mmCIF file of C-alpha atoms in Angstrom:
data_model
loop_
_atom_site.group_PDB
_atom_site.id
_atom_site.type_symbol
_atom_site.label_atom_id
_atom_site.label_comp_id
_atom_site.label_asym_id
_atom_site.label_seq_id
_atom_site.Cartn_x
_atom_site.Cartn_y
_atom_site.Cartn_z
ATOM 1 C CA MET A 21 166.979 17.857 46.381
ATOM 2 C CA GLY A 22 166.262 16.119 49.823
ATOM 3 C CA LYS A 23 162.435 16.112 50.614
ATOM 4 C CA GLN A 24 161.162 18.975 52.153
ATOM 5 C CA LEU A 25 159.478 19.196 56.280
ATOM 6 C CA THR A 26 158.221 21.492 58.793
ATOM 7 C CA THR A 27 159.044 21.198 62.083
ATOM 8 C CA PRO A 28 156.638 21.475 64.698
ATOM 9 C CA GLN A 29 155.700 24.763 66.396
ATOM 10 C CA GLY A 30 158.739 25.914 68.860
ATOM 11 C CA LYS A 31 160.907 29.276 70.645
ATOM 12 C CA ALA A 32 163.701 30.562 68.027
ATOM 13 C CA SER A 33 166.640 30.629 69.563
ATOM 14 C CA TRP A 34 169.463 32.846 68.352
ATOM 15 C CA PRO A 35 167.634 32.816 64.702
ATOM 16 C CA SER A 36 169.481 34.951 61.879
ATOM 17 C CA LEU A 37 166.170 35.006 59.302
ATOM 18 C CA ARG A 38 166.375 39.047 58.124
ATOM 19 C CA GLU A 39 169.721 39.004 57.709
ATOM 20 C CA PRO A 40 172.412 36.781 57.143
ATOM 21 C CA ASP A 41 175.048 35.918 60.126
ATOM 22 C CA THR A 42 178.543 37.085 58.718
ATOM 23 C CA ARG A 43 180.850 36.326 61.814
ATOM 24 C CA PHE A 44 182.507 33.355 60.460
ATOM 25 C CA ASP A 45 181.555 33.092 57.052
ATOM 26 C CA SER A 46 181.925 36.280 54.738
ATOM 27 C CA ASP A 47 179.640 34.792 52.157
ATOM 28 C CA GLY A 48 176.545 34.397 55.478
ATOM 29 C CA PHE A 49 174.598 31.848 56.374
ATOM 30 C CA TYR A 50 170.732 32.478 58.016
ATOM 31 C CA SER A 51 170.166 30.206 60.310
ATOM 32 C CA CYS A 52 167.758 29.300 63.561
ATOM 33 C CA LYS A 53 167.757 27.007 66.614
ATOM 34 C CA LEU A 54 164.129 26.017 67.701
ATOM 35 C CA HIS A 55 163.268 24.520 70.480
ATOM 36 C CA VAL A 56 160.614 22.137 71.417
ATOM 37 C CA SER A 57 158.648 19.497 73.939
ATOM 38 C CA GLU A 58 159.945 16.169 73.776
ATOM 39 C CA SER A 59 157.051 14.683 71.964
ATOM 40 C CA ASP A 60 157.416 17.383 69.213
ATOM 41 C CA PHE A 61 161.345 16.432 69.134
ATOM 42 C CA ASP A 62 160.446 12.843 68.521
ATOM 43 C CA LYS A 63 158.037 13.123 65.887
ATOM 44 C CA PHE A 64 159.923 15.146 64.004
ATOM 45 C CA ASN A 65 162.762 12.995 64.816
ATOM 46 C CA ALA A 66 161.103 9.826 63.746
ATOM 47 C CA GLU A 67 159.952 12.025 59.996
ATOM 48 C CA VAL A 68 163.486 12.360 59.239
ATOM 49 C CA ALA A 69 165.229 9.493 60.641
ATOM 50 C CA PRO A 70 163.766 7.031 57.542
ATOM 51 C CA ILE A 71 164.744 9.594 55.322
ATOM 52 C CA VAL A 72 168.344 9.302 56.588
ATOM 53 C CA GLU A 73 168.636 6.186 56.903
ATOM 54 C CA ALA A 74 167.709 5.948 53.099
ATOM 55 C CA ALA A 75 170.635 8.015 52.220
ATOM 56 C CA TYR A 76 172.786 6.249 54.453
ATOM 57 C CA GLN A 77 172.104 2.992 52.831
ATOM 58 C CA ALA A 78 172.521 4.202 49.619
ATOM 59 C CA GLU A 79 175.926 5.466 50.775
ATOM 60 C CA CYS A 80 177.292 2.519 51.865
ATOM 61 C CA LYS A 81 176.159 0.741 48.449
ATOM 62 C CA ARG A 82 177.863 3.078 46.665
ATOM 63 C CA GLN A 83 180.758 2.475 48.795
ATOM 64 C CA ASN A 84 180.719 -1.117 48.565
ATOM 65 C CA VAL A 85 180.575 -1.152 52.579
ATOM 66 C CA SER A 86 178.564 -2.757 54.979
ATOM 67 C CA GLU A 87 178.810 -0.139 57.878
ATOM 68 C CA LEU A 88 180.173 3.899 57.825
ATOM 69 C CA ARG A 89 181.252 6.538 60.282
ATOM 70 C CA MET A 90 178.890 8.748 61.758
ATOM 71 C CA ALA A 91 179.539 12.271 61.856
ATOM 72 C CA PRO A 92 179.379 13.642 65.455
ATOM 73 C CA SER A 93 176.935 16.669 64.705
ATOM 74 C CA ASN A 94 173.366 16.513 64.393
ATOM 75 C CA PRO A 95 171.148 18.912 63.783
ATOM 76 C CA ILE A 96 168.272 17.353 65.260
ATOM 77 C CA ARG A 97 169.676 17.464 69.151
ATOM 78 C CA VAL A 98 169.293 17.578 73.087
ATOM 79 C CA SER A 99 171.475 20.720 74.037
ATOM 80 C CA ASP A 100 173.718 20.801 76.693
ATOM 81 C CA GLU A 101 171.188 22.871 78.643
ATOM 82 C CA GLY A 102 168.521 20.309 78.211
ATOM 83 C CA LYS A 103 166.583 21.707 75.443
ATOM 84 C CA PHE A 104 165.183 19.614 72.582
ATOM 85 C CA GLU A 105 166.418 21.660 69.710
ATOM 86 C CA ILE A 106 166.391 21.514 65.889
ATOM 87 C CA TYR A 107 168.825 23.493 63.969
ATOM 88 C CA ALA A 108 168.383 24.618 60.537
ATOM 89 C CA LYS A 109 170.693 26.542 58.097
ATOM 90 C CA GLN A 110 171.153 27.867 54.780
ATOM 91 C CA LYS A 111 173.488 29.051 52.975
ATOM 92 C CA ALA A 112 172.946 33.262 51.861
ATOM 93 C CA ARG A 113 175.372 33.148 48.833
ATOM 94 C CA VAL A 114 177.348 30.171 47.324
ATOM 95 C CA HIS A 115 179.880 31.011 44.140
ATOM 96 C CA THR A 116 179.554 28.589 41.495
ATOM 97 C CA ARG A 117 181.880 27.919 38.102
ATOM 98 C CA ARG A 118 178.373 27.837 35.954
ATOM 99 C CA SER A 119 176.249 30.063 37.218
ATOM 100 C CA GLY A 120 178.093 32.753 38.992
ATOM 101 C CA THR A 121 176.757 33.912 42.326
ATOM 102 C CA LEU A 122 174.031 32.656 43.904
ATOM 103 C CA GLU A 123 172.357 34.698 46.041
ATOM 104 C CA PHE A 124 169.682 32.902 48.544
ATOM 105 C CA GLU A 125 166.666 33.912 51.192
ATOM 106 C CA VAL A 126 164.337 32.601 53.705
ATOM 107 C CA ALA A 127 160.942 33.077 52.998
ATOM 108 C CA ALA A 128 158.506 34.312 55.528
ATOM 109 C CA ILE A 129 155.111 32.791 55.586
ATOM 110 C CA ASP A 130 152.400 34.176 57.546
ATOM 111 C CA VAL A 131 149.350 32.360 59.726
ATOM 112 C CA ASP A 132 147.397 32.058 56.890
ATOM 113 C CA GLY A 133 149.899 30.765 54.448
ATOM 114 C CA ASN A 134 150.654 33.745 52.435
ATOM 115 C CA GLU A 135 154.373 34.628 51.742
ATOM 116 C CA CYS A 136 154.774 38.485 53.746
ATOM 117 C CA ASP A 137 157.959 40.133 54.441
ATOM 118 C CA MET A 138 160.320 38.984 56.932
ATOM 119 C CA PRO A 139 159.876 40.464 60.556
ATOM 120 C CA ASP A 140 162.326 40.982 63.292
ATOM 121 C CA VAL A 141 162.402 37.382 64.327
ATOM 122 C CA GLY A 142 163.879 37.338 68.319
ATOM 123 C CA SER A 143 164.534 34.237 70.291
ATOM 124 C CA GLY A 144 161.690 33.504 71.944
ATOM 125 C CA SER A 145 159.304 34.528 69.112
ATOM 126 C CA THR A 146 156.737 31.226 68.468
ATOM 127 C CA ILE A 147 158.051 29.631 64.397
ATOM 128 C CA LYS A 148 157.806 26.886 62.356
ATOM 129 C CA MET A 149 160.239 26.515 60.102
ATOM 130 C CA ALA A 150 159.886 24.173 56.690
ATOM 131 C CA VAL A 151 163.579 22.403 56.183
ATOM 132 C CA GLU A 152 165.008 20.276 53.686
ATOM 133 C CA VAL A 153 166.966 17.157 54.655
ATOM 134 C CA SER A 154 170.251 17.189 53.348
ATOM 135 C CA THR A 155 172.897 14.143 53.379
ATOM 136 C CA TRP A 156 176.262 14.386 53.088
ATOM 137 C CA TYR A 157 179.408 12.238 53.633
ATOM 138 C CA MET A 158 182.983 13.174 53.652
ATOM 139 C CA ALA A 159 185.876 10.520 54.782
ATOM 140 C CA SER A 160 187.110 13.018 57.096
ATOM 141 C CA GLN A 161 183.557 13.060 58.943
ATOM 142 C CA GLY A 162 181.630 10.258 58.025
ATOM 143 C CA PHE A 163 177.921 10.144 57.197
ATOM 144 C CA GLY A 164 175.873 12.867 57.835
ATOM 145 C CA TYR A 165 173.034 15.268 56.951
ATOM 146 C CA SER A 166 172.055 19.001 57.803
ATOM 147 C CA LEU A 167 168.536 20.895 58.057
ATOM 148 C CA ARG A 168 168.508 23.204 55.129
ATOM 149 C CA LEU A 169 166.416 26.207 56.009
ATOM 150 C CA GLN A 170 163.964 26.888 53.250
ATOM 151 C CA ALA A 171 160.831 29.370 55.016
ATOM 152 C CA VAL A 172 159.441 30.109 58.591
ATOM 153 C CA GLN A 173 155.612 30.421 59.331
ATOM 154 C CA ILE A 174 155.761 33.161 62.033
#
């Protein structure tokens, strides 16, 4: 389990927060791209970088190598349109042998910090996201990380 962080406030782009997106995965996933200012982008990236670096060093040590190939994708990125973007996602349903099917949702938090029902959040909505940094290694892709979407503050 990774460390939970809160993104800066930004504008949601193509969010799937109330209902999971099942277009490419029948189990679905929740996701949101958040467009933030350059300074907020740099600050958030500075929070994430040491967590990812520590996990990278641990994976290098575990594999007894000095360097690993980095995965080509990155959830903290500058989009093709030049927007500073933070991308987080969360599976809606996971099938396990031991526990069966596990269901996940994204919590909605109002400005007072109280949990509420998830409203219809559309592109352009101003939100913050609570995310968990999750690192991974796959021989075919290299070392990478993703941001697991835990909650949004509306």
